Amino acid sequence: MSTGSFKPKNGALRWFDDRLPILSLVHGSLGAGYPAPRNLNYFWNFGSLAGLCLVIQIATGIVLAMHYTPTVAGAFNSVEHIMRDVNYGWLLRYIHANGASMFFIVVFIHIFRGLYYGSYKAPREVLWMLGVVILLLMMATAFMGYVLPWGQMSFWGATVITNLFSAIPLVGDQIVTFLWGGFSVDEPTLQRFFSLHYLLPFVIVGVVILHIWALHLPGSNNPLGIDVKGPQDQVPFHPYYTAKDALGVGVFLIFFGLFVFYMPNSLGHPDNYIPADPMVTPAHIVPEWYFLPFYAILRAVPDKLGGVLLMFAAVGLLFFLPWLDTSKIRSAIFRPAYKMFFWLLVVDCVVLGVVGAYPPEGAWILIGQLATAYYFAHFLLILPILGKVEKTKPLPQSIAQAVLGDKAGAKPAAQPAE
Amino acid sequence: MRIKKTFILGLVASLGFANLGLAPSALAAGEAVKLKDIEFSFEGPFGTFDRAAAQRGFQVYREICSSCHSAQYFAFRNLEGIGYSEEMAKAIAAEYQITDGPDDFGDMFERPGKLSDRMPAPFPNQNAARAANGGAYPPDLSVIVKARPGGADYLYSLLTGYEEPPADIELAPGQYYNAYMAGHKIAMPQPLYDDMVGYADGTEATVEQMAKDVTVFLAWLAEPSMEQRKSIGFSFMIFMSIFVVLLYLTNRRIWRPIKKGAMPWVGKDEKA
Ligand code: HEM
């Protein structure tokens, strides 16, 4: 494969690349110079889709920010001004608001892909942990973005979530005052959230670069979860995966477009079209759908501090996943028992999401507590034990062997195409 | 292969589930009363606003609702969006007196409305509005259709939902019973009665008719760009569908030899 030896054909470009090898960099990281396993399935599209989401959020967000006013008196009006008076402002805003949901859908699938195929295991632990950092940054960014239109859910969501920090012993109240920049969610809060909402996506860009760097050392994992043994197991990224990723982008944009053009408000809460009013508390304060599972965990514990700790632990736990899972086999394909537990975890997360949407009354409380307990049991009990006791299936000899069968044997590794 | 299919099915199912989970959160605020389901022309992927209905609705809004409710994002120039000509919109604007200024002497003055003006609010501020309505605030109606679960159906149901209160419900003075209001108690007296407005086009002004018309008007006001959104969406979908088919064919063609085990890139380096 043509790593390292890249030379642009055009003389001027070659001159430039000798002085700043940026074309070589692209060639080696997204081009023909980057080898990827030949058997990646469509779940490997979600990484590039997440990158696309980030670019879309930044591009639309920068234009929105040109028309948006981060003041208590002006925020709601400026969003309606964007919707009504700015040319294609409604389109920008609907892309940005639904784009946040699309981003989370893509990233959640991306994460569960990693869980299913064991992509967090050696040598990809740091890559995985950087992914968890990105998830945390996304959550912070989306939370603060949702405050900006200054509707009822913006205001009350911000109030509920920032208030959580008051549960921290001794310094809790000081921290909350510090976050608010005052004694309630008010103008200073809105302005700092706007500033940070503008900043954090660029921090995410930085971590994404590290994430990709960490990816390119070992290269992609694959559905079989076995290491690449030689060039016959691989294809150059370009044109094979650029074409496949482009197809994924096309399908994704259709899905995205269905929301933007035909149900732009279906993922939002109607209350957020009511201007924020500190005197009127909404009947039920619910976060955006992507926070619902975490919200359910938060409310599973009657004690505020306990709930907050548990909620942070639910994400924090993921940092330790590479060591909690004791199995050396990566892919669930060869771990029948793990495969079952994986699907139970998926169901459990969906249940948590449903619980998070309902007020904590009656049976929902118990269901929420059981689902929370199971979530932690999956990572803290089942995974460590399972790796030691489960019976796994035999691994194939190589990717090429598994994918091509006899055809692989027929063609020696270094045979030219002609 | 089977695994891939289960995975996809599973994810689709869980997304579906997640959606079920969302529904109640949106409904919770309005309690689970079944709304009247009206067929509006603006529903569906190709729906457009019925201009005649929206104009009648504007009349209802002007003659009835606007004595209590503001619509602060509504400018007279917007009237062209529901089929009024520029001349007619100018004439309607001129019927309103707008406070402008300060003039060269520092005084505020009144002048007839222009296209660029917003519809004047009935009360100078929230407190004045509350004082005039027994302490309840008549919300701004600009985005009301987007601000309630059920949207247009809710608004229509609310306007036609005034009933005799059941025996076990106690109403305070200034409270009315409405089958669709959260908690069934509303501080807005029934705003619509038969023949309250005289429609120029001869349509009979029943409560249902006026409720429907004003709902069309307010649905338009909540999102004047809806028709543009759907028409751009349609072009986008057509374009993307063709594009995706091409991408699919390209991808399949690029991969075909690879699936058979060929490695066309091997040896390319040395030649280049
Ligand atoms: C990680 C990427 C991002 C995410 C997940 C995100 C998420 C969000 C969300 C959920 C909202 C509320 C949408 C609504 O209901 O109106 C929002 C609003 C907003 N965002 Fe972002 N955003 C991102 C990047 C950016 C960037 C880079 C900028 C600016 C440079 C930006 C500027 C804005 C502005 C001005 C608003 C308020 C306007 C509005 O509410 O529509 N965003 N964002």
XYZ file of C-alpha atoms and ligand atoms in Angstrom:
733
model
C 0.000 0.000 0.000
C 1.210 3.445 -0.892
C 1.948 4.859 2.533
C 4.622 7.480 2.899
C 5.643 7.443 -0.749
C 2.995 9.924 -1.854
C 4.010 12.469 -4.515
C 1.438 14.812 -6.116
C 1.553 14.577 -9.918
C 1.240 18.317 -10.475
C 4.620 20.076 -10.206
C 3.353 23.103 -8.269
C 1.528 20.907 -5.812
C 4.627 18.749 -5.405
C 6.664 21.897 -4.702
C 4.124 22.922 -2.095
C 3.825 19.466 -0.552
C 7.595 19.257 -0.122
C 7.406 22.406 1.998
C 4.138 21.710 3.811
C 3.124 18.061 3.420
C -0.563 18.691 3.910
C -1.539 16.795 0.769
C 0.470 13.834 2.004
C -1.353 14.113 5.290
C -4.753 13.934 3.611
C -3.545 11.123 1.362
C -2.321 9.164 4.346
C -5.357 9.738 6.547
C -8.360 9.767 4.218
C -6.895 8.898 0.852
C -5.448 5.923 -0.929
C -2.564 5.913 1.527
C -4.656 4.854 4.493
C -5.396 1.129 4.579
C -8.645 -0.002 6.172
C -9.977 -3.519 6.792
C -11.845 -4.800 3.760
C -14.849 -6.071 5.730
C -16.216 -2.920 7.399
C -20.020 -2.901 7.399
C -22.389 0.046 7.321
C -22.025 0.638 11.051
C -18.593 2.015 10.227
C -20.292 4.885 8.383
C -21.322 6.572 11.583
C -17.896 7.983 12.368
C -17.775 10.051 9.210
C -21.432 10.972 9.738
C -20.604 12.300 13.208
C -17.886 14.434 11.652
C -20.387 15.720 9.124
C -22.832 16.583 11.915
C -20.167 18.581 13.703
C -19.373 20.535 10.536
C -23.079 21.191 9.906
C -23.603 22.421 13.485
C -20.625 24.755 13.287
C -21.537 26.130 9.856
C -25.196 26.793 10.698
C -24.340 27.937 14.236
C -21.912 30.607 13.047
C -24.560 32.117 10.764
C -27.233 31.902 13.478
C -24.869 33.705 15.837
C -24.732 36.615 13.372
C -28.448 37.231 13.966
C -28.876 36.046 17.525
C -28.967 38.296 20.616
C -27.872 36.723 23.922
C -29.986 38.871 26.222
C -33.018 38.075 28.336
C -35.043 40.707 26.511
C -33.736 39.884 23.051
C -33.046 36.147 22.805
C -36.544 34.823 22.088
C -37.281 37.735 19.762
C -34.052 37.269 17.859
C -34.812 33.580 17.281
C -38.252 34.523 15.899
C -36.526 37.222 13.844
C -34.286 34.486 12.417
C -37.363 32.359 11.692
C -39.312 35.150 9.987
C -37.090 37.901 8.627
C -33.661 36.425 7.926
C -33.450 34.899 4.440
C -33.600 31.139 4.918
C -33.235 31.763 8.639
C -35.922 29.169 9.357
C -33.872 26.652 7.380
C -30.690 27.429 9.288
C -32.424 27.194 12.616
C -34.285 23.984 11.811
C -31.058 22.414 10.544
C -29.232 23.483 13.687
C -31.958 22.442 16.144
C -32.644 19.081 14.471
C -28.946 18.725 13.699
C -28.259 18.401 17.413
C -30.662 15.441 17.571
C -29.169 13.888 14.432
C -25.714 14.289 15.960
C -26.789 12.350 19.035
C -28.551 9.628 17.031
C -25.378 9.162 14.983
C -23.078 9.220 17.991
C -25.236 6.810 19.981
C -25.178 4.322 17.096
C -21.431 4.919 16.756
C -20.961 4.120 20.456
C -23.138 1.002 20.412
C -21.243 -0.142 17.337
C -18.087 0.113 19.452
C -19.728 -1.859 22.242
C -20.930 -4.607 19.920
C -17.659 -5.139 18.104
C -15.372 -4.539 21.088
C -13.700 -1.533 19.497
C -12.702 -0.183 22.917
C -10.283 -3.037 23.611
C -6.507 -2.952 23.277
C -4.916 -1.262 21.448
C -7.766 1.244 21.083
C -8.374 2.237 24.723
C -7.243 5.851 24.338
C -9.259 6.199 21.161
C -12.331 5.040 23.064
C -11.670 7.350 26.014
C -11.304 10.322 23.705
C -14.710 9.337 22.322
C -16.202 9.510 25.810
C -14.658 12.977 26.206
C -16.358 14.018 22.969
C -19.690 12.682 24.252
C -19.345 14.744 27.440
C -18.440 17.875 25.486
C -21.388 17.315 23.140
C -23.733 16.999 26.073
C -22.459 20.247 27.571
C -22.701 22.003 24.203
C -26.202 20.813 23.439
C -27.400 21.633 26.940
C -26.149 25.198 26.681
C -27.439 25.562 23.125
C -30.917 24.590 24.249
C -30.844 27.474 26.725
C -30.165 30.067 24.013
C -33.678 30.443 22.494
C -34.787 31.376 26.019
C -38.102 29.581 25.967
C -39.751 28.008 28.997
C -37.859 24.707 28.684
C -34.605 26.579 28.081
C -35.013 28.470 31.290
C -36.371 25.697 33.482
C -34.076 23.043 32.076
C -31.128 25.305 32.841
C -32.479 25.932 36.322
C -32.960 22.248 37.118
C -29.621 21.090 35.731
C -27.473 23.855 37.196
C -29.208 23.366 40.539
C -27.900 19.799 40.589
C -24.483 21.134 41.445
C -25.852 22.483 44.724
C -25.876 18.868 45.900
C -22.086 18.923 46.121
C -21.214 19.108 49.846
C -19.780 22.336 51.315
C -19.128 24.244 48.090
C -22.281 23.315 46.163
C -24.073 26.625 46.563
C -20.979 28.624 45.670
C -20.545 26.545 42.526
C -24.125 27.184 41.472
C -23.781 30.919 42.054
C -20.564 30.801 40.044
C -22.272 28.962 37.161
C -25.182 31.382 37.131
C -23.075 34.507 37.543
C -25.679 35.620 40.058
C -28.426 34.245 42.237
C -30.678 32.747 39.602
C -30.583 31.769 35.942
C -30.545 35.204 34.341
C -28.791 37.399 31.820
C -25.230 36.572 32.960
C -26.073 32.860 32.685
C -27.423 33.286 29.175
C -24.409 35.268 28.061
C -21.832 32.848 29.425
C -23.760 29.910 27.979
C -23.722 31.595 24.594
C -20.009 32.214 24.814
C -19.317 28.609 25.832
C -21.784 27.237 23.295
C -19.735 28.986 20.632
C -16.444 27.783 22.080
C -17.031 24.120 22.930
C -17.695 22.873 19.370
C -14.188 23.998 18.473
C -12.830 22.155 21.492
C -14.709 19.151 20.131
C -12.955 19.656 16.793
C -9.648 19.466 18.653
C -10.563 16.264 20.464
C -11.905 14.788 17.222
C -8.471 15.354 15.671
C -6.871 13.475 18.571
C -9.551 10.785 18.230
C -8.682 10.281 14.575
C -4.974 10.381 15.306
C -5.442 7.649 17.898
C -7.495 5.721 15.349
C -4.874 5.855 12.639
C -2.139 4.216 14.654
C -3.840 0.808 15.025
C -6.335 1.441 12.206
C -10.017 0.582 12.279
C -11.402 -2.395 14.117
C -13.745 -4.543 12.015
C -16.850 -6.695 12.426
C -14.753 -9.812 13.065
C -12.727 -8.003 15.692
C -9.524 -9.757 14.652
C -6.294 -7.971 13.757
C -5.314 -7.249 10.204
C -2.714 -9.857 9.212
C -1.518 -8.401 5.939
C -2.413 -6.409 2.854
C -4.885 -9.026 1.653
C -7.066 -8.075 4.629
C -7.198 -4.421 3.647
C -8.327 -1.966 1.009
C -7.144 1.630 0.538
C -9.523 4.074 2.191
C -9.923 5.923 -1.078
C -11.848 5.152 -3.247
C -13.443 2.237 -1.403
C -14.517 3.815 1.850
C -14.840 7.333 0.499
C -17.472 5.918 -1.878
C -19.162 3.960 0.873
C -19.118 6.917 3.256
C -20.575 9.143 0.539
C -23.450 6.714 0.119
C -23.996 6.821 3.875
C -24.015 10.620 3.797
C -26.667 10.584 1.078
C -28.987 8.285 3.003
C -28.383 10.205 6.215
C -29.215 13.544 4.584
C -32.551 12.143 3.430
C -33.341 11.065 6.985
C -32.179 14.453 8.291
C -34.236 16.237 5.631
C -37.402 14.432 6.667
C -37.128 16.131 10.034
C -35.945 19.529 8.842
C -38.540 19.879 6.081
C -41.502 17.837 7.257
C -41.482 17.622 11.058
C -39.054 20.277 12.243
C -40.587 20.641 15.690
C -41.350 17.002 16.440
C -38.180 16.452 18.468
C -38.538 19.698 20.405
C -40.909 20.577 23.212
C -43.822 22.948 22.457
C -43.171 24.798 25.716
C -39.985 26.175 24.233
C -42.104 28.403 21.987
C -43.343 30.102 25.160
C -40.938 32.875 26.191
C -39.062 32.115 29.426
C -40.987 33.198 32.502
C -39.289 32.812 35.902
C -42.686 33.141 37.610
C -44.387 30.218 35.823
C -43.020 26.695 36.270
C -44.044 24.269 33.476
C -46.113 21.270 34.571
C -43.348 18.831 33.618
C -39.792 19.860 32.983
C -38.281 17.397 30.531
C -34.890 17.582 28.890
C -34.246 16.934 25.212
C -34.740 13.291 24.249
C -31.027 12.507 24.128
C -30.707 13.295 27.826
C -33.690 11.226 28.948
C -31.761 8.037 29.911
C -29.391 10.111 32.049
C -32.324 12.008 33.518
C -33.912 8.687 34.501
C -30.719 7.609 36.276
C -30.565 10.962 38.051
C -34.067 10.511 39.410
C -33.663 6.834 40.284
C -32.097 7.814 43.596
C -34.239 9.659 46.143
C -31.160 11.516 47.351
C -30.081 14.491 45.190
C -26.332 14.055 45.668
C -26.641 10.320 45.077
C -28.577 10.916 41.880
C -26.058 13.400 40.569
C -23.131 11.110 41.345
C -24.851 8.164 39.741
C -25.645 10.145 36.598
C -22.045 11.240 36.178
C -20.889 7.720 37.020
C -23.071 6.369 34.209
C -20.905 8.182 31.662
C -17.692 8.122 33.694
C -17.920 4.349 33.834
C -17.333 4.211 30.114
C -13.763 5.447 30.656
C -12.996 2.190 32.443
C -14.816 -0.081 30.033
C -11.619 -1.337 28.334
C -10.599 -2.841 31.671
C -14.022 -3.831 32.945
C -14.520 -6.100 29.971
C -12.110 -8.939 30.679
C -12.651 -10.843 27.454
C -9.797 -10.905 24.946
C -12.231 -11.522 22.089
C -13.458 -8.256 20.594
C -16.439 -8.951 18.389
C -19.806 -10.066 19.777
C -20.062 -12.353 16.753
C -17.819 -14.820 18.586
C -19.300 -14.160 22.031
C -22.871 -15.518 22.000
C -23.492 -14.753 25.663
C -22.129 -11.235 25.373
C -24.270 -10.681 22.314
C -27.369 -11.382 24.380
C -26.237 -9.055 27.167
C -25.448 -6.382 24.583
C -29.042 -6.407 23.386
C -30.299 -6.377 26.958
C -28.219 -3.257 27.493
C -29.736 -1.639 24.390
C -33.225 -2.441 25.658
C -32.253 -1.191 29.107
C -31.093 2.153 27.708
C -34.331 2.526 25.745
C -36.328 1.736 28.884
C -34.324 4.363 30.767
C -35.145 6.843 28.013
C -38.859 6.117 28.310
C -38.742 6.373 32.107
C -36.964 9.726 31.782
C -39.881 11.083 29.760
C -42.479 10.352 32.427
C -42.916 12.127 35.725
C -41.403 10.004 38.528
C -44.627 8.548 39.859
C -46.042 5.099 40.526
C -44.518 2.205 38.647
C -42.098 4.458 36.767
C -40.030 4.914 39.898
C -39.467 1.188 40.338
C -38.874 0.585 36.627
C -36.361 3.434 36.602
C -34.522 2.016 39.595
C -34.392 -1.494 38.154
C -33.194 -0.224 34.774
C -30.546 1.913 36.468
C -29.372 -1.014 38.568
C -29.164 -3.162 35.469
C -27.176 -0.529 33.604
C -24.511 -0.526 36.275
C -24.659 -4.290 36.702
C -23.941 -4.714 33.008
C -20.645 -2.877 33.276
C -19.586 -3.678 36.835
C -20.709 -7.291 37.236
C -21.636 -8.949 33.976
C -18.730 -7.775 31.816
C -15.907 -8.597 34.262
C -17.305 -12.055 35.008
C -18.481 -12.909 31.522
C -15.012 -12.511 30.042
C -13.743 -15.171 32.411
C -16.493 -17.747 32.134
C -18.135 -17.502 28.713
C -17.632 -20.013 25.930
C -16.575 -18.216 22.765
C -16.671 -19.374 19.174
C -13.453 -20.040 17.259
C -12.002 -17.009 15.463
C -11.348 -17.110 11.721
C -7.733 -17.185 10.594
C -7.818 -13.846 8.825
C -10.245 -11.262 7.518
C -9.583 -12.187 3.910
C -10.082 -15.840 4.714
C -13.403 -15.162 6.455
C -14.712 -12.754 3.843
C -13.501 -14.317 0.629
C -13.243 -17.948 1.608
C -11.678 -19.924 -1.265
C -11.242 -16.818 -3.380
C -8.617 -15.588 -0.930
C -6.624 -18.768 -1.300
C -6.771 -18.548 -5.080
C -5.202 -15.117 -5.209
C -1.807 -14.693 -3.590
C -1.370 -11.555 -1.530
C 0.824 -9.533 -3.830
C -0.704 -10.428 -7.161
C -1.153 -7.373 -9.381
C -4.613 -6.809 -10.785
C -3.760 -7.140 -14.455
C -25.354 -11.121 7.622
C -28.037 -12.215 10.017
C -26.316 -10.327 12.774
C -26.267 -7.192 10.722
C -29.972 -7.520 10.074
C -30.820 -8.069 13.721
C -28.686 -5.106 14.631
C -30.500 -2.875 12.169
C -33.909 -4.158 13.149
C -33.042 -3.726 16.787
C -31.947 -0.156 16.318
C -34.995 0.717 14.287
C -37.160 -0.827 16.969
C -35.389 1.021 19.736
C -35.702 4.312 17.883
C -39.384 3.599 17.509
C -39.591 2.889 21.202
C -37.713 6.033 22.016
C -40.331 7.890 20.020
C -43.128 6.354 22.019
C -41.234 7.584 25.007
C -41.310 11.095 23.667
C -44.984 11.296 22.994
C -46.128 11.330 26.611
C -43.665 14.034 27.560
C -45.203 16.297 24.968
C -48.722 15.315 25.934
C -48.212 15.476 29.654
C -48.565 19.240 29.755
C -52.028 19.224 28.194
C -53.385 16.097 29.924
C -54.616 13.252 27.807
C -57.849 14.756 26.462
C -58.597 13.660 22.943
C -58.533 16.701 20.664
C -60.958 17.279 17.823
C -59.194 16.219 14.666
C -59.829 18.790 11.948
C -58.583 18.313 8.399
C -56.614 21.439 7.640
C -55.354 22.185 4.151
C -51.883 22.959 5.528
C -51.345 19.451 6.875
C -49.313 16.827 5.049
C -46.155 17.076 2.977
C -47.780 19.179 0.249
C -50.180 21.165 2.423
C -50.658 24.877 1.798
C -52.601 27.533 3.646
C -56.123 28.163 2.407
C -55.819 31.901 1.602
C -59.529 32.650 1.856
C -59.767 30.925 5.241
C -56.650 32.709 6.480
C -58.084 36.077 5.429
C -61.354 35.314 7.201
C -59.296 34.204 10.192
C -57.439 37.490 10.122
C -60.787 39.245 10.293
C -61.753 37.158 13.341
C -58.412 37.891 14.947
C -58.737 41.627 14.283
C -62.320 42.016 15.362
C -62.325 39.659 18.348
C -59.048 38.236 19.660
C -56.927 41.362 19.237
C -58.911 43.203 21.885
C -57.148 41.008 24.469
C -54.254 39.270 22.704
C -51.188 40.765 21.054
C -49.411 39.203 18.061
C -46.078 40.909 18.373
C -44.307 39.261 15.438
C -47.074 40.148 13.009
C -46.144 43.021 10.658
C -48.613 44.397 8.111
C -46.253 43.523 5.270
C -46.774 39.869 6.237
C -50.381 40.157 5.019
C -49.136 39.629 1.485
C -48.303 36.107 2.619
C -52.003 35.250 2.895
C -52.945 36.656 -0.480
C -53.601 40.350 0.170
C -52.213 42.678 -2.478
C -49.702 45.306 -1.404
C -52.386 47.985 -1.815
C -54.830 46.137 0.402
C -52.151 45.500 3.041
C -51.273 49.222 2.974
C -54.924 50.139 3.397
C -55.332 47.771 6.350
C -52.160 49.143 7.964
C -53.422 52.685 7.566
C -56.503 51.863 9.641
C -54.256 51.576 12.706
C -52.687 54.443 14.617
C -49.041 53.837 15.473
C -47.051 55.738 18.072
C -43.829 56.986 16.517
C -41.110 59.409 17.440
C -39.522 61.209 18.996
C -39.853 64.011 16.430
C -37.509 67.000 16.117
C -39.011 68.519 19.240
C -38.618 65.341 21.232
C -42.318 64.525 21.242
C -43.968 61.215 20.414
C -46.733 61.396 17.843
C -49.415 59.232 16.272
C -49.462 58.396 12.584
C -51.290 55.906 10.368
C -49.661 52.464 10.113
C -47.270 51.475 7.327
C -46.395 48.082 5.893
C -43.270 47.863 8.017
C -45.195 48.401 11.261
C -46.149 45.605 13.603
C -49.743 45.168 14.691
C -50.193 47.320 17.833
C -50.775 45.391 21.073
C -54.034 45.933 22.992
C -52.211 46.642 26.255
C -49.031 48.623 26.886
C -47.528 45.852 29.057
C -48.218 42.528 30.801
C -49.426 44.127 34.005
C -52.002 46.208 32.176
C -53.148 43.078 30.328
C -53.517 41.176 33.580
C -55.305 44.029 35.295
C -57.875 44.100 32.510
C -58.366 40.306 32.528
C -58.902 39.502 36.157
C -55.244 38.688 36.778
C -54.838 36.267 33.868
C -52.462 37.103 31.052
C -53.772 36.602 27.511
C -50.661 35.161 25.834
C -49.221 36.584 22.639
C -50.700 34.607 19.747
C -47.814 34.862 17.227
C -46.466 31.377 17.860
C -49.285 29.923 19.931
C -49.928 27.101 17.453
C -46.361 25.875 17.925
C -46.433 26.478 21.658
C -49.145 23.961 22.547
C -49.118 20.177 22.195
C -51.583 19.333 19.457
C -51.036 22.683 17.728
C -53.856 23.645 15.373
C -56.164 20.862 16.584
C -55.711 22.080 20.147
C -56.511 25.670 19.261
C -59.664 24.677 17.386
C -60.741 22.361 20.198
C -60.129 25.066 22.792
C -62.146 27.681 20.924
C -65.070 25.289 20.483
C -64.608 23.572 23.853
C -66.695 25.748 26.147
C -69.261 23.614 27.958
C -71.474 23.582 31.012
C -69.148 22.598 33.883
C -69.788 19.159 35.421
C -71.404 19.320 38.858
C -68.220 18.438 40.753
C -66.190 21.341 39.327
C -66.073 24.599 41.237
C -65.326 27.685 39.187
C -64.005 30.851 40.781
C -65.425 34.147 39.498
C -63.816 34.967 36.146
C -63.185 31.281 35.441
C -64.866 29.310 32.712
C -65.094 25.625 32.007
C -63.308 24.400 28.899
C -63.065 20.728 28.031
C -59.604 21.122 26.432
C -57.779 23.593 28.663
C -55.234 21.996 31.020
C -57.146 21.610 34.285
C -60.369 22.562 32.431
C -60.444 26.021 33.998
C -59.702 28.990 31.797
C -59.776 32.715 32.485
C -60.739 33.528 28.890
C -64.504 33.933 28.475
C -65.881 32.109 25.460
C -64.641 34.419 22.693
C -66.747 33.187 19.756
C -70.530 33.224 19.254
C -72.437 32.681 16.019
C -72.480 35.673 13.647
C -70.042 37.776 15.640
C -68.337 38.819 12.423
C -69.801 39.485 9.006
C -67.724 37.660 6.389
C -67.393 39.630 3.149
C -67.360 36.444 1.060
C -70.739 35.360 2.403
C -69.434 32.414 4.437
C -71.723 31.743 7.357
C -69.999 32.829 10.580
C -70.757 29.884 12.846
C -68.589 29.299 15.907
C -66.997 26.286 14.201
C -66.331 28.244 11.017
C -64.731 31.166 12.835
C -62.713 28.859 15.058
C -61.423 27.027 12.015
C -60.621 30.232 10.146
C -58.776 31.889 13.012
C -56.844 28.651 13.542
C -55.707 28.720 9.915
C -54.639 32.332 10.349
C -52.715 31.634 13.547
C -51.121 28.492 12.107
C -49.854 30.623 9.244
C -48.692 33.327 11.654
C -46.787 30.748 13.710
C -44.814 29.722 10.665
C -45.200 31.932 7.585
C -42.350 30.035 5.885
C -44.116 26.659 6.026
C -45.030 26.526 2.330
C -41.497 27.455 1.326
C -40.149 24.827 3.711
C -42.241 22.067 2.195
C -41.535 23.035 -1.385
C -37.776 23.241 -0.830
C -38.079 19.950 1.029
C -39.708 18.346 -1.966
C -36.944 19.465 -4.350
C -34.370 18.342 -1.812
C -35.924 14.890 -1.536
C -36.112 14.415 -5.308
C -32.538 15.560 -5.753
C -31.213 13.431 -2.913
C -33.091 10.325 -4.026
C -31.527 10.481 -7.473
C -28.167 11.309 -5.965
C -28.358 8.378 -3.563
C -29.170 5.972 -6.387
C -26.099 7.218 -8.251
C -23.973 6.912 -5.133
C -25.285 3.406 -4.610
C -24.414 2.367 -8.161
C -20.973 3.979 -7.956
C -20.250 2.278 -4.691
C -21.383 -1.095 -5.957
C -19.301 -0.783 -9.065
C -16.180 0.250 -7.180
C -16.529 -2.651 -4.768
C -17.540 -5.382 -7.206
C -14.019 -6.590 -8.072
C -12.950 -6.283 -4.445
C -15.746 -8.588 -3.302
C -14.367 -11.137 -5.737
C -10.932 -10.886 -4.173
C -9.146 -8.610 -6.660
C -6.583 -6.130 -5.371
C -6.267 -3.606 -8.197
C -4.232 -1.196 -6.099
C -1.330 -3.576 -5.576
C 1.641 -2.619 -7.686
C 0.214 0.803 -8.550
C 2.864 2.579 -6.512
C 5.759 1.260 -8.449
C 4.251 2.376 -11.744
C 3.292 5.876 -10.622
C -21.395 20.433 18.806
C -22.027 21.234 18.048
C -23.334 21.937 18.439
C -24.462 21.421 19.037
C -24.698 19.981 19.478
C -25.418 22.522 19.158
C -26.687 22.433 19.729
C -27.623 23.455 19.822
C -28.978 23.326 20.298
C -29.621 22.038 20.838
C -29.570 24.559 20.204
C -31.029 24.917 20.539
C -31.836 24.821 19.274
C -33.218 25.411 19.402
O -34.097 24.742 19.967
O -33.412 26.519 18.912
C -28.588 25.473 19.697
C -28.819 26.829 19.473
C -27.871 27.725 19.000
N -26.572 27.435 18.614
Fe -25.721 25.585 18.625
N -24.847 23.669 18.639
C -23.574 23.362 18.198
C -22.675 24.242 17.616
C -22.843 25.638 17.517
C -21.848 26.581 17.048
C -20.431 26.229 16.619
C -22.424 27.835 17.103
C -21.852 29.217 16.756
C -20.731 29.438 16.253
C -23.767 27.684 17.573
C -24.676 28.739 17.724
C -25.976 28.614 18.193
C -26.911 29.710 18.330
C -26.661 31.182 17.966
C -28.107 29.153 18.833
C -29.412 29.921 19.183
C -30.324 30.003 18.002
C -31.398 28.953 18.062
O -31.862 28.654 19.157
O -31.784 28.473 17.005
N -23.994 26.347 17.816
N -27.401 24.776 19.462
